Every structure is written in structure tokens, then in C-alpha cells.
Amino acid sequence: MEEDFISSVQTLLRQRLCGKCHNQLRFRENEIKQLHDLVHRTATVGESNSLLVIGPRGSGKSTLLEGVLDDLTNEKDVTGNILVVRLNGLLQTDDKIALAEITRQLQLEAESEGKAFGSFAENLQFLLEALRSGSDRKSRSLVFVLDEFDLFAHHRNQTLLYNLFDVAQSAQAPICVIGLTVRMDVLELLEKRVKSRFSHRFIHLLPTYEFKEYLEIAQDVLTLPQDFASKKLVGDWNKSAQEFMQDSSVIDVLQQIFYLDKSIQHLYQLLMIPVCKLNAEHTKLLASDLYASFKILHKDDKAAMLQGVSILELTLVLAMKHLNEVYDGEPFNFEMVFSVYKKFTQRAALQSFQKAVVIKAFEHLCSLEIVRAAESSTSRTQREFRALRLMADSSQIMEAVKRYPACPNELKHWSTTPMLTL
Amino acid sequence: MPDSPLDVIACRQEQSRQLQSLFGSPIQMTAPCVFVYGHSATGKTLVLRSLLQKLTHIFVNCVECYSARLLFQRVLNELSGHVPSAANDFTSYSRCDNTNDFVRILKHLMQQKRLAGTLYLVLQKAERLRDMEANLLPALLRLQHLTGENVCVILESEIVWNKFWCGTGFQDPIIIHFPEYSKDELLEIMLSSSALDGEYSSELKESYCNLVISVFHTACRNLRELQHMAQLNFPKYVEPIVTGEVQEDDVRKLWRNVEPHLKRALQTVYLHEISSSQWERMQAEKSEEKAPPSALSSRVSMELPYYSKFLLIAAYLASYNPSKSDRRFFSKNAGRINKRTVMNVDKKSERTSSQMLGPKSFGLDRLMAIFYSIVEEKVAPSAYIFSQMTSLVNLGLMTRISVSDSLESPKFKCLVSLDMIRAVAKNVSFDVVRYLYDFVG
């Protein structure tokens, strides 16, 4: 019983954290109402509209929209009166694909088959016309959702956007065009003729909430609904979730995250790992799991990779760091690194490798992209003389040297002293 | 879970556990994207393969599927169980040219097959995805959202995640790091999976593996390379035991016997300059004649015609010496060195040394002038000499850099290393270092 309960709790929470459930967002009542009204008017009165929802990644644009659309389709006067076409700038990379997708989503493939259209507008007109050919000649309302709206602006001549906005503005058919984007400057991307047909309605989803509200959002996602299981189990879980949220170390971690990235998606990602750890023996969320999750997500991965290179490679990285310091970040080439390396191994009386072995180690660093070519490579220069730059920060290198297992003392010493004084 | 197959994988228990808890039971949702990174040969693929054994999964290598289209077709073929063969004219499951089609067909297939659990899509060498279409990587990261199905994309790479960022950014995956094995872990794995043949005690094998690690570890921590080295040199290690010279427990004598071999292996086999079989043959020959071949010889020896050698030396001198110094090196009254030049020589820093900065270009006239002054006998400037120039360019020892401007005389650059030019010069008994500005100074 207990075990089943925990696994079903986990299933639900995983769904929530993956964004499968469209829980209505908190502290967004105004935006929800605005969007709801707009789509509602299109569906019932036949008003045409266009709108852009702008907000950073993970701020809940899709959640907001899907929540509103879910609500609307359950309303009596809207059901059956609205068709939603979902497009995504990542998928419909040009207008031809987009049009095919629109046709498919409206299930008009049969009608448009075998017809040749002179222009994009003609084709779109035909689709809208086909929708109208019902018994009462009254068209159903269309809602176009354009995710990653900014990518549509890169299409040739912005034909799709022009036509959609044109239909909306000239009230040829009741459609509502909703764009979702992360780019604040998205209007600048639009051509003049497209821009002038857009209604200039915006919803800005900026993370304006305070830390207290942020905690409430976190609490919300972990709380089970009352009708989920027997009252006692739900009560117990909710109480333990509340205790979890009040733990001082949990609040500490969340505070740190909040200062770094306020987005809800990031919060969900952070909670994902502790939730995944739930099982029969491990029935509660633990603060230590959250801390571990924080550690995993905010690991300095370059320093971690540097810890895994061999001593020879680490020596080369240190040589490059010194070259960077001496020559003020100017690009260097392999020969310079090698000469510093040679001098160092001589003075420190360390094992010195042949040039070919050193080159192999160096190439490994290149393939890890710890070192990169300063300019686009030309095949004419020998690889030893190609201008390169070090892509790791000196603090990352110091960290790697500090943590390196059994790092020779000479290297440790060299990392803190100027280039060739030992 | 003590009985799970995970604990079989040595030294990767923590990562396995992390991944397994992320995957959960098949019906549950999984995080949309997981990014697994670590150095090569740290068990990334091994862990993923063993974890996903019983789950629906597709492994795709992005080196093999180098374009978006190939990648899509591969995934769809595998998912539908379609095998391109002669019977179906080697066609794919369905035509799929763009991401839109891919997402649609994938969704359709998943619904049709009624997959009970999560579909795991593992993309190996994920850094290659950056070179494909710009929209591909963000789309794959959001595949769960785009298809609305329970899909989890796992990216596997040797490169850190922030090198993947592009455009307006995208949903960040959950990042799992596979750290490099420590020395003890390397030893443990090498012993448990070693293919060292022969009936020898485990202590002997352990001390041998320890030896190999101690010799190679500073240069290389890659498990696969170490295993290869260990296997290759084992017969040499046990040779004295086989011949009966040394007892099995006399570790010190065995070490003294094998040490030079391992050191030499580091210089040749490790660089993969010669194949393993060549190495074995060399080892066998060597024990007979006892004359160690110079490790460098294979790298720098090259037979060229007599004048070509001088041409190459001249090209090298022209590339690495400033043209100002030509008078000093090649004119008759070279004994008189200006005081000012000496001062300049002292001042020159590493930054300006051409040994550091690489070869400079030179004109044909300068090359020929140097050539005539270093060749001892008289050579007529015949077409024969110029054709040798062309063949040097074709061999990649020199390169022509000037544009196809017929008005200007062609410009060249020398592409050989100092070691090689030394070997060539020694061959014609010419002391090249005496003519090099950086060394004379």
C-alpha cells in the first residue's frame, strides 16, 4: 500500500516536473485573464486578434497558453467552435513546410490535393474558405499558436507571418494569432509591412515574483491534491512536503538558486533529482538530496574535466596559463607551449616526454576544446604553429590542480608562481 | 538495489545509481533530456547500455549519422524495426527530410506501437550535432514537449555542456559527469577484465599492471590505451620466467628487464606510429641483434634526390632566417659582423624567434640564391632543378602561398620541422644549425 502510494506520488510529481500537467500558474491571474478573454472573443464573437507572449526561457509561456486553451475547450460556448493550429519555429523551418503542416492539422489534405496554387496567400485563402463551407456558411474560429515566433521571422519574405496577420487585420475570417518568444526585440525582426499588420498586443511574462512567492510555487508543485489517495496518506505526504520546504538548508539552497536563475523550469529541474530518489525505503524528500542535486546541476564542468586529464596534459595547461599571463592573453602556438614545458621539466627535474608524445597529449586537449584555434584554421600552416587560445579560466585551472589526485608538488608550486621561477 | 546488474560495472556505481533513479520505472515520465559527459573510456556507453537493456532504446552515433536526415532515418528505422535490405531496395522506413516530418512520424509510430514505457534516444558523440542544422539540437532537447510523448533524449559527449549553447538558448538538460578513473580503480578494472594470457599468479599480474600504470600514467589515463599496452608487453615481462632465468616472485629483476621495453613502447606504440604486430615483430628481431633502432628514425628519414635535399635546406633557411641576415650568412666577407646586429641578437625575445612563430614566406629568387651558395659544385639553373621544386611542393614539404598573380614571382613556405631538416642536412653533411639565425645569435 505504502509502496504503491509512493510510486504513484512519484509518477505524478514527475509528470508535473516534466511540464505534462498544465497547472495554472500562480501570480499570473492578470495575464491569464487577458489571454483568456482574447481567445474567448475570437471563439464566440468571431473577432480577429494577434498577440505576442514574451518571456525568458522557463518562465511558463507554454504552460500559460496551454492552460488557457485547456480551460477554454471545456467551456460550453467555445467547445466545437475553435480549432487550434500549433506551429513551432524549430519544426516548420520554411513556409512550405508550415503550410503543409497547417493543412494537415486542419485535416484538409483531401481538399487541397491536386490543386495548384499560384501563391501562398491563395493557398491560405483556400484553406480558410474550405473551413467555411459548412452548412450555415459560418466559419469556425482558428487559433494559430506560433512557438519560437522569432524563428518564423527568418523565413523568406516572412510570407507566413504577413498572410496570417493580414487575415487577422482585415477580418477575412475569425483567427487569433498568438506568438511565443524569448526575444524582447522580436518586433525589430519584422518587416515594415508585417509589423504594421500586427496589433501590438503583448503579454510580458517576466519573473517579477519575490523569494517568498518562489517558495510557494515550489510548495505547490510538491503538494498532492486532496482526492489523490486516502486522506491520511495525502495528509502525511503534504505534511512531510511542508516540513521539507521549511527546512533551513532547503531554503538556503533555493535562495542560492533564486539569485542565479529565477525561472520555474530551473526549479523543477532542481526538484527532479530528489523526486526521482523516492522509493519504498526512501519515502520522504530529504534536504540532503536537494543539496546533492544542486551540486550536480552547478558543477563547474570544465574544472571537472581538467581533473581527468593526465599529468602531462595538466602541465601543458599550466604552461599555457603562464603564457597567457605573460603575454596578456595573446594567442600562442604549440612551439611556445612546448618550449615552456621543456624548460619547466628541466628545472623541476621531472620526467620529460618526447615531442611527439607531447603533441599527442596536446591534440587530446584540442579535441576536448580546452584549447581552440584563434582563427579559422588554414591547412597551409603547420599544426605546431597554428595560433591557439586557452579556453579555461585561471581559477578553473587552479581548482583542478588543487583537486587533482596525487598531483606532484612541483606542479602545485608552479601553478602559483610566475612562469619560470621555481 | 543490491541485486541490480549495475553493481557489476566496476567503479561506476554512483553514476549508475543516479541514472537509474532518473529513469525510474518505465511508465513514469523521465526528464526530457540528460547530458552525460566524461573523458573517453570512462564507461559512459557501458553504463547506458546495461541500464537500458530492458527498456526501449535507440543508440545513434552522430559520427555515423552525420546529417540530420540520416539521423532521423536511422531512428525511425530502428523504432519501426525496418531493416534496409536488398528486398526493399535499401529504402528507409519512410521519407523524412526535415524535423517536422521526423516529429510527426515519430509520434505516429509511438502511438501505433503503443509503447508502454519511455523511449530512450541515445546520441553518442553529441558534439557533432553542433555542426548539423542549427535547429536540430534545440529541437532534440525539446523532443518530449514537441511530440507530447514520453521520450528521453540522452546526449553523450566528451565536451562540456556550455560549449553547446547557441542562439537564444534552450532548455538545459540534467547533467551527469563521469569522472576519470583513479589509479586504484584503473588497476581494479585492468585486473578484472585483463586478457593477459598464461597461467600466472594474480600477484604477478597485479604487480605487472601496477608497473604499466606507473610508466604510462603521467602521459595517459585512458583505460583503453593502458589495457592495450599491458596486453602487448606482457610476453616480454614473463619472458625471463619462461626461460627460467628468474623466479616468479622476483619482482625487482622482472622490472629491470621490462622497464626499457615499456619506455620504448611509450615512444612508439603509444603514438600508434607502428601497428601492434609490427611492434611485436620489432621486439622479436631486437632480442636477436641487440641493436636498438633509434625511435626517431622512422619519423624523420625520407629519401630525396641530392639536389632536392639542398633545395629543401635552402627553403628551410629562407623560411626561418630573416632576409636581412642573408648577407651575413652567405656573402664572401661574412667575417665582419656589425656591432649593432650583435646588440639586436641579444634583444630578440622568444616572441620574435622564428623557431617559435613558424616559417615565413620567401620568394623564388631568394631561394635560388641561397641554394647556389650552399651547394658546393656549380649547378646550371635548368628546368630539372625547377621540376624538383614542384615535386617538393607536391610532397607537402613546401607550399606555394602567393595567389595566382602571374606578375609577381611565386612565394613559398617550408613546412618541415627542425628535426627533419637536421636529419636531411646530416645526410648531405651540411651543418644547418650554423646557418640558422636563432641558433647562431
Tab-separated table of N, CA and C in Angstrom, chain B residues 219-329:
chain	number	residue	atom	x	y	z
B	219	ALA	N	51.490	10.178	-18.761
B	219	ALA	CA	51.195	10.657	-20.107
B	219	ALA	C	49.773	10.349	-20.520
B	220	CYS	N	49.163	9.354	-19.933
B	220	CYS	CA	47.909	8.868	-20.474
B	220	CYS	C	47.082	8.200	-19.388
B	221	ARG	N	45.835	8.600	-19.265
B	221	ARG	CA	44.984	7.971	-18.260
B	221	ARG	C	43.867	7.185	-18.903
B	222	ASN	N	43.958	7.047	-20.198
B	222	ASN	CA	42.898	6.374	-20.924
B	222	ASN	C	42.973	4.864	-20.689
B	223	LEU	N	41.900	4.322	-20.143
B	223	LEU	CA	41.877	2.910	-19.779
B	223	LEU	C	42.159	2.008	-20.975
B	224	ARG	N	41.560	2.370	-22.107
B	224	ARG	CA	41.690	1.502	-23.275
B	224	ARG	C	43.143	1.415	-23.733
B	225	GLU	N	43.816	2.561	-23.762
B	225	GLU	CA	45.226	2.565	-24.171
B	225	GLU	C	46.064	1.754	-23.189
B	226	LEU	N	45.779	1.937	-21.908
B	226	LEU	CA	46.569	1.233	-20.911
B	226	LEU	C	46.398	-0.273	-21.045
B	227	GLN	N	45.156	-0.688	-21.266
B	227	GLN	CA	44.907	-2.125	-21.403
B	227	GLN	C	45.649	-2.691	-22.599
B	228	HIS	N	45.620	-1.913	-23.677
B	228	HIS	CA	46.280	-2.344	-24.901
B	228	HIS	C	47.781	-2.500	-24.657
B	229	MET	N	48.352	-1.499	-23.998
B	229	MET	CA	49.785	-1.533	-23.701
B	229	MET	C	50.137	-2.730	-22.822
B	230	ALA	N	49.309	-2.951	-21.819
B	230	ALA	CA	49.579	-4.038	-20.883
B	230	ALA	C	49.582	-5.367	-21.617
B	231	GLN	N	48.602	-5.531	-22.470
B	231	GLN	CA	48.476	-6.791	-23.175
B	231	GLN	C	49.655	-7.028	-24.110
B	232	LEU	N	50.076	-5.959	-24.759
B	232	LEU	CA	51.113	-6.064	-25.773
B	232	LEU	C	52.464	-6.417	-25.164
B	233	ASN	N	52.736	-5.882	-23.982
B	233	ASN	CA	54.066	-6.053	-23.422
B	233	ASN	C	54.172	-7.199	-22.424
B	234	PHE	N	53.069	-7.877	-22.201
B	234	PHE	CA	53.092	-8.935	-21.190
B	234	PHE	C	54.060	-10.064	-21.521
B	235	PRO	N	54.072	-10.532	-22.779
B	235	PRO	CA	55.009	-11.627	-23.098
B	235	PRO	C	56.456	-11.261	-22.762
B	236	LYS	N	56.819	-9.984	-22.975
B	236	LYS	CA	58.167	-9.533	-22.674
B	236	LYS	C	58.446	-9.632	-21.167
B	237	TYR	N	57.392	-9.309	-20.396
B	237	TYR	CA	57.554	-9.311	-18.947
B	237	TYR	C	57.809	-10.714	-18.415
B	238	VAL	N	57.070	-11.665	-18.952
B	238	VAL	CA	57.192	-13.031	-18.417
B	238	VAL	C	58.286	-13.837	-19.111
B	239	GLU	N	58.960	-13.226	-20.081
B	239	GLU	CA	59.971	-13.959	-20.832
B	239	GLU	C	61.036	-14.607	-19.939
B	240	PRO	N	61.607	-13.855	-18.984
B	240	PRO	CA	62.619	-14.482	-18.118
B	240	PRO	C	62.068	-15.635	-17.302
B	241	ILE	N	60.771	-15.593	-16.998
B	241	ILE	CA	60.186	-16.696	-16.237
B	241	ILE	C	60.092	-17.929	-17.126
B	242	VAL	N	59.707	-17.676	-18.374
B	242	VAL	CA	59.559	-18.791	-19.306
B	242	VAL	C	60.913	-19.461	-19.537
B	243	THR	N	61.941	-18.629	-19.726
B	243	THR	CA	63.261	-19.212	-19.972
B	243	THR	C	63.903	-19.732	-18.694
B	244	GLY	N	63.290	-19.438	-17.568
B	244	GLY	CA	63.773	-19.979	-16.320
B	244	GLY	C	64.879	-19.168	-15.670
B	245	GLU	N	65.124	-17.963	-16.162
B	245	GLU	CA	66.191	-17.155	-15.584
B	245	GLU	C	65.802	-16.589	-14.224
B	246	VAL	N	64.543	-16.233	-14.122
B	246	VAL	CA	64.095	-15.513	-12.924
B	246	VAL	C	62.903	-16.245	-12.314
B	247	GLN	N	62.846	-16.214	-10.987
B	247	GLN	CA	61.689	-16.797	-10.300
B	247	GLN	C	60.508	-15.844	-10.414
B	248	GLU	N	59.301	-16.430	-10.266
B	248	GLU	CA	58.107	-15.625	-10.455
B	248	GLU	C	57.980	-14.508	-9.435
B	249	ASP	N	58.552	-14.727	-8.240
B	249	ASP	CA	58.328	-13.723	-7.201
B	249	ASP	C	59.452	-12.685	-7.140
B	250	ASP	N	60.383	-12.759	-8.057
B	250	ASP	CA	61.472	-11.793	-8.032
B	250	ASP	C	61.069	-10.544	-8.832
B	251	VAL	N	60.300	-9.706	-8.165
B	251	VAL	CA	59.682	-8.583	-8.868
B	251	VAL	C	60.733	-7.618	-9.397
B	252	ARG	N	61.761	-7.413	-8.613
B	252	ARG	CA	62.734	-6.382	-8.994
B	252	ARG	C	63.457	-6.740	-10.282
B	253	LYS	N	63.838	-8.006	-10.416
B	253	LYS	CA	64.541	-8.404	-11.636
B	253	LYS	C	63.637	-8.296	-12.853
B	254	LEU	N	62.387	-8.704	-12.645
B	254	LEU	CA	61.441	-8.630	-13.750
B	254	LEU	C	61.284	-7.176	-14.199
B	255	TRP	N	61.211	-6.298	-13.235
B	255	TRP	CA	61.056	-4.865	-13.520
B	255	TRP	C	62.236	-4.359	-14.322
B	256	ARG	N	63.438	-4.719	-13.886
B	256	ARG	CA	64.615	-4.218	-14.586
B	256	ARG	C	64.621	-4.721	-16.017
B	257	ASN	N	64.114	-5.905	-16.193
B	257	ASN	CA	64.095	-6.488	-17.528
B	257	ASN	C	63.121	-5.776	-18.466
B	258	VAL	N	61.948	-5.400	-17.907
B	258	VAL	CA	60.896	-4.918	-18.803
B	258	VAL	C	60.888	-3.397	-18.932
B	259	GLU	N	61.542	-2.711	-18.003
B	259	GLU	CA	61.428	-1.256	-17.990
B	259	GLU	C	61.798	-0.581	-19.318
B	260	PRO	N	62.970	-0.918	-19.901
B	260	PRO	CA	63.315	-0.259	-21.167
B	260	PRO	C	62.281	-0.513	-22.260
B	261	HIS	N	61.693	-1.702	-22.246
B	261	HIS	CA	60.688	-2.010	-23.269
B	261	HIS	C	59.484	-1.111	-23.138
B	262	LEU	N	59.039	-0.936	-21.892
B	262	LEU	CA	57.851	-0.099	-21.679
B	262	LEU	C	58.155	1.342	-22.075
B	263	LYS	N	59.332	1.806	-21.719
B	263	LYS	CA	59.697	3.186	-22.055
B	263	LYS	C	59.707	3.376	-23.563
B	264	ARG	N	60.228	2.387	-24.252
B	264	ARG	CA	60.257	2.496	-25.709
B	264	ARG	C	58.858	2.429	-26.290
B	265	ALA	N	58.025	1.593	-25.672
B	265	ALA	CA	56.641	1.500	-26.148
B	265	ALA	C	55.946	2.839	-26.037
B	266	LEU	N	56.298	3.577	-24.985
B	266	LEU	CA	55.687	4.884	-24.796
B	266	LEU	C	56.006	5.810	-25.965
B	267	GLN	N	57.199	5.600	-26.549
B	267	GLN	CA	57.600	6.492	-27.631
B	267	GLN	C	57.070	6.063	-28.990
B	268	THR	N	56.773	4.801	-29.143
B	268	THR	CA	56.356	4.372	-30.482
B	268	THR	C	54.939	3.830	-30.535
B	269	VAL	N	54.676	2.807	-29.749
B	269	VAL	CA	53.354	2.189	-29.893
B	269	VAL	C	52.269	3.133	-29.409
B	270	TYR	N	52.559	3.862	-28.319
B	270	TYR	CA	51.563	4.745	-27.763
B	270	TYR	C	51.136	5.789	-28.790
B	271	LEU	N	52.071	6.189	-29.635
B	271	LEU	CA	51.727	7.186	-30.650
B	271	LEU	C	51.023	6.561	-31.843
B	272	HIS	N	50.910	5.230	-31.828
B	272	HIS	CA	50.285	4.490	-32.923
B	272	HIS	C	51.022	4.733	-34.231
B	273	GLU	N	52.356	4.898	-34.119
B	273	GLU	CA	53.132	5.075	-35.339
B	273	GLU	C	53.310	3.746	-36.042
B	274	ILE	N	53.401	2.719	-35.220
B	274	ILE	CA	53.515	1.395	-35.826
B	274	ILE	C	52.393	0.537	-35.259
B	275	SER	N	52.002	-0.448	-36.006
B	275	SER	CA	50.903	-1.279	-35.530
B	275	SER	C	51.431	-2.255	-34.481
B	276	SER	N	50.514	-2.851	-33.759
B	276	SER	CA	50.921	-3.758	-32.684
B	276	SER	C	51.714	-4.936	-33.218
B	277	SER	N	51.322	-5.421	-34.390
B	277	SER	CA	52.021	-6.588	-34.917
B	277	SER	C	53.443	-6.206	-35.320
B	278	GLN	N	53.576	-4.994	-35.862
B	278	GLN	CA	54.912	-4.512	-36.201
B	278	GLN	C	55.789	-4.452	-34.957
B	279	TRP	N	55.167	-3.944	-33.886
B	279	TRP	CA	55.888	-3.812	-32.614
B	279	TRP	C	56.355	-5.167	-32.131
B	280	GLU	N	55.480	-6.143	-32.230
B	280	GLU	CA	55.846	-7.481	-31.775
B	280	GLU	C	57.004	-8.037	-32.596
B	281	ARG	N	56.931	-7.773	-33.904
B	281	ARG	CA	57.996	-8.265	-34.767
B	281	ARG	C	59.314	-7.574	-34.409
B	282	MET	N	59.212	-6.260	-34.191
B	282	MET	CA	60.404	-5.489	-33.838
B	282	MET	C	61.024	-6.010	-32.550
B	283	GLN	N	60.171	-6.322	-31.595
B	283	GLN	CA	60.651	-6.832	-30.314
B	283	GLN	C	61.405	-8.131	-30.526
B	284	ALA	N	60.839	-8.986	-31.376
B	284	ALA	CA	61.459	-10.278	-31.611
B	284	ALA	C	62.826	-10.101	-32.287
B	285	GLU	N	62.860	-9.236	-33.303
B	285	GLU	CA	64.118	-9.004	-34.007
B	285	GLU	C	65.162	-8.428	-33.072
B	286	LYS	N	64.693	-7.521	-32.256
B	286	LYS	CA	65.609	-6.794	-31.395
B	286	LYS	C	66.320	-7.725	-30.430
B	287	SER	N	65.580	-8.678	-29.898
B	287	SER	CA	66.206	-9.566	-28.917
B	287	SER	C	67.309	-10.384	-29.572
B	288	GLU	N	67.255	-10.508	-30.903
B	288	GLU	CA	68.324	-11.245	-31.571
B	288	GLU	C	69.550	-10.379	-31.797
B	289	GLU	N	69.334	-9.189	-32.350
B	289	GLU	CA	70.519	-8.434	-32.751
B	289	GLU	C	71.016	-7.448	-31.707
B	290	LYS	N	70.194	-7.106	-30.749
B	290	LYS	CA	70.602	-6.261	-29.627
B	290	LYS	C	71.013	-4.847	-30.021
B	291	ALA	N	70.628	-4.419	-31.193
B	291	ALA	CA	70.958	-3.047	-31.579
B	291	ALA	C	69.669	-2.235	-31.622
B	292	PRO	N	69.443	-1.393	-30.649
B	292	PRO	CA	68.170	-0.683	-30.611
B	292	PRO	C	68.047	0.334	-31.743
B	293	PRO	N	67.013	0.214	-32.543
B	293	PRO	CA	66.835	1.200	-33.604
B	293	PRO	C	66.400	2.520	-32.983
B	294	SER	N	66.905	3.579	-33.512
B	294	SER	CA	66.548	4.879	-32.957
B	294	SER	C	65.047	5.115	-33.146
B	295	ALA	N	64.434	5.549	-32.093
B	295	ALA	CA	62.987	5.731	-32.134
B	295	ALA	C	62.609	6.805	-33.132
B	296	LEU	N	63.526	7.750	-33.303
B	296	LEU	CA	63.211	8.875	-34.169
B	296	LEU	C	63.286	8.515	-35.641
B	297	SER	N	64.094	7.500	-35.938
B	297	SER	CA	64.459	7.279	-37.324
B	297	SER	C	63.254	7.182	-38.247
B	298	SER	N	62.236	6.484	-37.806
B	298	SER	CA	61.107	6.268	-38.708
B	298	SER	C	60.393	7.581	-39.013
B	299	ARG	N	60.470	8.494	-38.059
B	299	ARG	CA	59.702	9.716	-38.223
B	299	ARG	C	60.370	10.684	-39.208
B	300	VAL	N	61.720	10.708	-39.221
B	300	VAL	CA	62.362	11.767	-39.974
B	300	VAL	C	63.088	11.321	-41.230
B	301	SER	N	63.221	10.029	-41.437
B	301	SER	CA	64.000	9.646	-42.603
B	301	SER	C	63.131	9.723	-43.845
B	302	MET	N	63.725	10.278	-44.882
B	302	MET	CA	62.993	10.369	-46.135
B	302	MET	C	64.026	10.470	-47.232
B	303	GLU	N	63.893	9.636	-48.229
B	303	GLU	CA	64.892	9.680	-49.293
B	303	GLU	C	64.478	10.672	-50.374
B	304	LEU	N	65.370	11.593	-50.659
B	304	LEU	CA	65.108	12.590	-51.698
B	304	LEU	C	66.311	12.624	-52.628
B	305	PRO	N	66.127	13.133	-53.830
B	305	PRO	CA	67.288	13.337	-54.706
B	305	PRO	C	68.278	14.320	-54.073
B	306	TYR	N	69.504	14.243	-54.528
B	306	TYR	CA	70.574	15.026	-53.899
B	306	TYR	C	70.279	16.523	-53.917
B	307	TYR	N	69.900	17.045	-55.077
B	307	TYR	CA	69.655	18.496	-55.152
B	307	TYR	C	68.386	18.886	-54.415
B	308	SER	N	67.431	17.964	-54.399
B	308	SER	CA	66.200	18.263	-53.662
B	308	SER	C	66.493	18.506	-52.205
B	309	LYS	N	67.454	17.728	-51.675
B	309	LYS	CA	67.804	17.910	-50.266
B	309	LYS	C	68.328	19.313	-50.044
B	310	PHE	N	69.207	19.749	-50.944
B	310	PHE	CA	69.739	21.104	-50.791
B	310	PHE	C	68.647	22.148	-50.981
B	311	LEU	N	67.767	21.863	-51.910
B	311	LEU	CA	66.661	22.805	-52.131
B	311	LEU	C	65.830	22.923	-50.862
B	312	LEU	N	65.597	21.792	-50.244
B	312	LEU	CA	64.771	21.792	-49.032
B	312	LEU	C	65.479	22.554	-47.915
B	313	ILE	N	66.792	22.323	-47.793
B	313	ILE	CA	67.554	23.030	-46.761
B	313	ILE	C	67.511	24.532	-47.042
B	314	ALA	N	67.681	24.882	-48.317
B	314	ALA	CA	67.641	26.299	-48.678
B	314	ALA	C	66.283	26.893	-48.342
B	315	ALA	N	65.253	26.119	-48.609
B	315	ALA	CA	63.897	26.602	-48.314
B	315	ALA	C	63.734	26.795	-46.817
B	316	TYR	N	64.279	25.872	-46.058
B	316	TYR	CA	64.163	25.980	-44.605
B	316	TYR	C	64.895	27.228	-44.107
B	317	LEU	N	66.085	27.433	-44.622
B	317	LEU	CA	66.864	28.605	-44.202
B	317	LEU	C	66.129	29.884	-44.587
B	318	ALA	N	65.552	29.893	-45.792
B	318	ALA	CA	64.855	31.097	-46.250
B	318	ALA	C	63.612	31.352	-45.405
B	319	SER	N	62.992	30.275	-44.923
B	319	SER	CA	61.774	30.430	-44.132
B	319	SER	C	62.068	30.903	-42.723
B	320	TYR	N	63.155	30.418	-42.157
B	320	TYR	CA	63.391	30.671	-40.737
B	320	TYR	C	64.412	31.779	-40.465
B	321	ASN	N	65.116	32.222	-41.485
B	321	ASN	CA	66.048	33.332	-41.270
B	321	ASN	C	65.420	34.612	-41.802
B	322	PRO	N	65.637	35.725	-41.125
B	322	PRO	CA	65.193	36.990	-41.704
B	322	PRO	C	66.057	37.316	-42.911
B	323	SER	N	65.478	37.940	-43.914
B	323	SER	CA	66.234	38.151	-45.158
B	323	SER	C	67.408	39.099	-44.918
B	324	LYS	N	67.290	39.918	-43.861
B	324	LYS	CA	68.392	40.825	-43.528
B	324	LYS	C	69.689	40.061	-43.239
B	325	SER	N	69.510	38.872	-42.653
B	325	SER	CA	70.702	38.150	-42.199
B	325	SER	C	71.376	37.374	-43.324
B	326	ASP	N	70.777	37.364	-44.493
B	326	ASP	CA	71.340	36.561	-45.588
B	326	ASP	C	72.767	36.988	-45.914
B	327	ARG	N	72.975	38.293	-45.864
B	327	ARG	CA	74.301	38.796	-46.209
B	327	ARG	C	75.340	38.217	-45.268
B	328	ARG	N	74.986	38.184	-44.026
B	328	ARG	CA	75.916	37.711	-43.021
B	328	ARG	C	76.272	36.241	-43.220
B	329	PHE	N	75.253	35.457	-43.574
B	329	PHE	CA	75.499	34.012	-43.690
B	329	PHE	C	76.130	33.628	-45.014
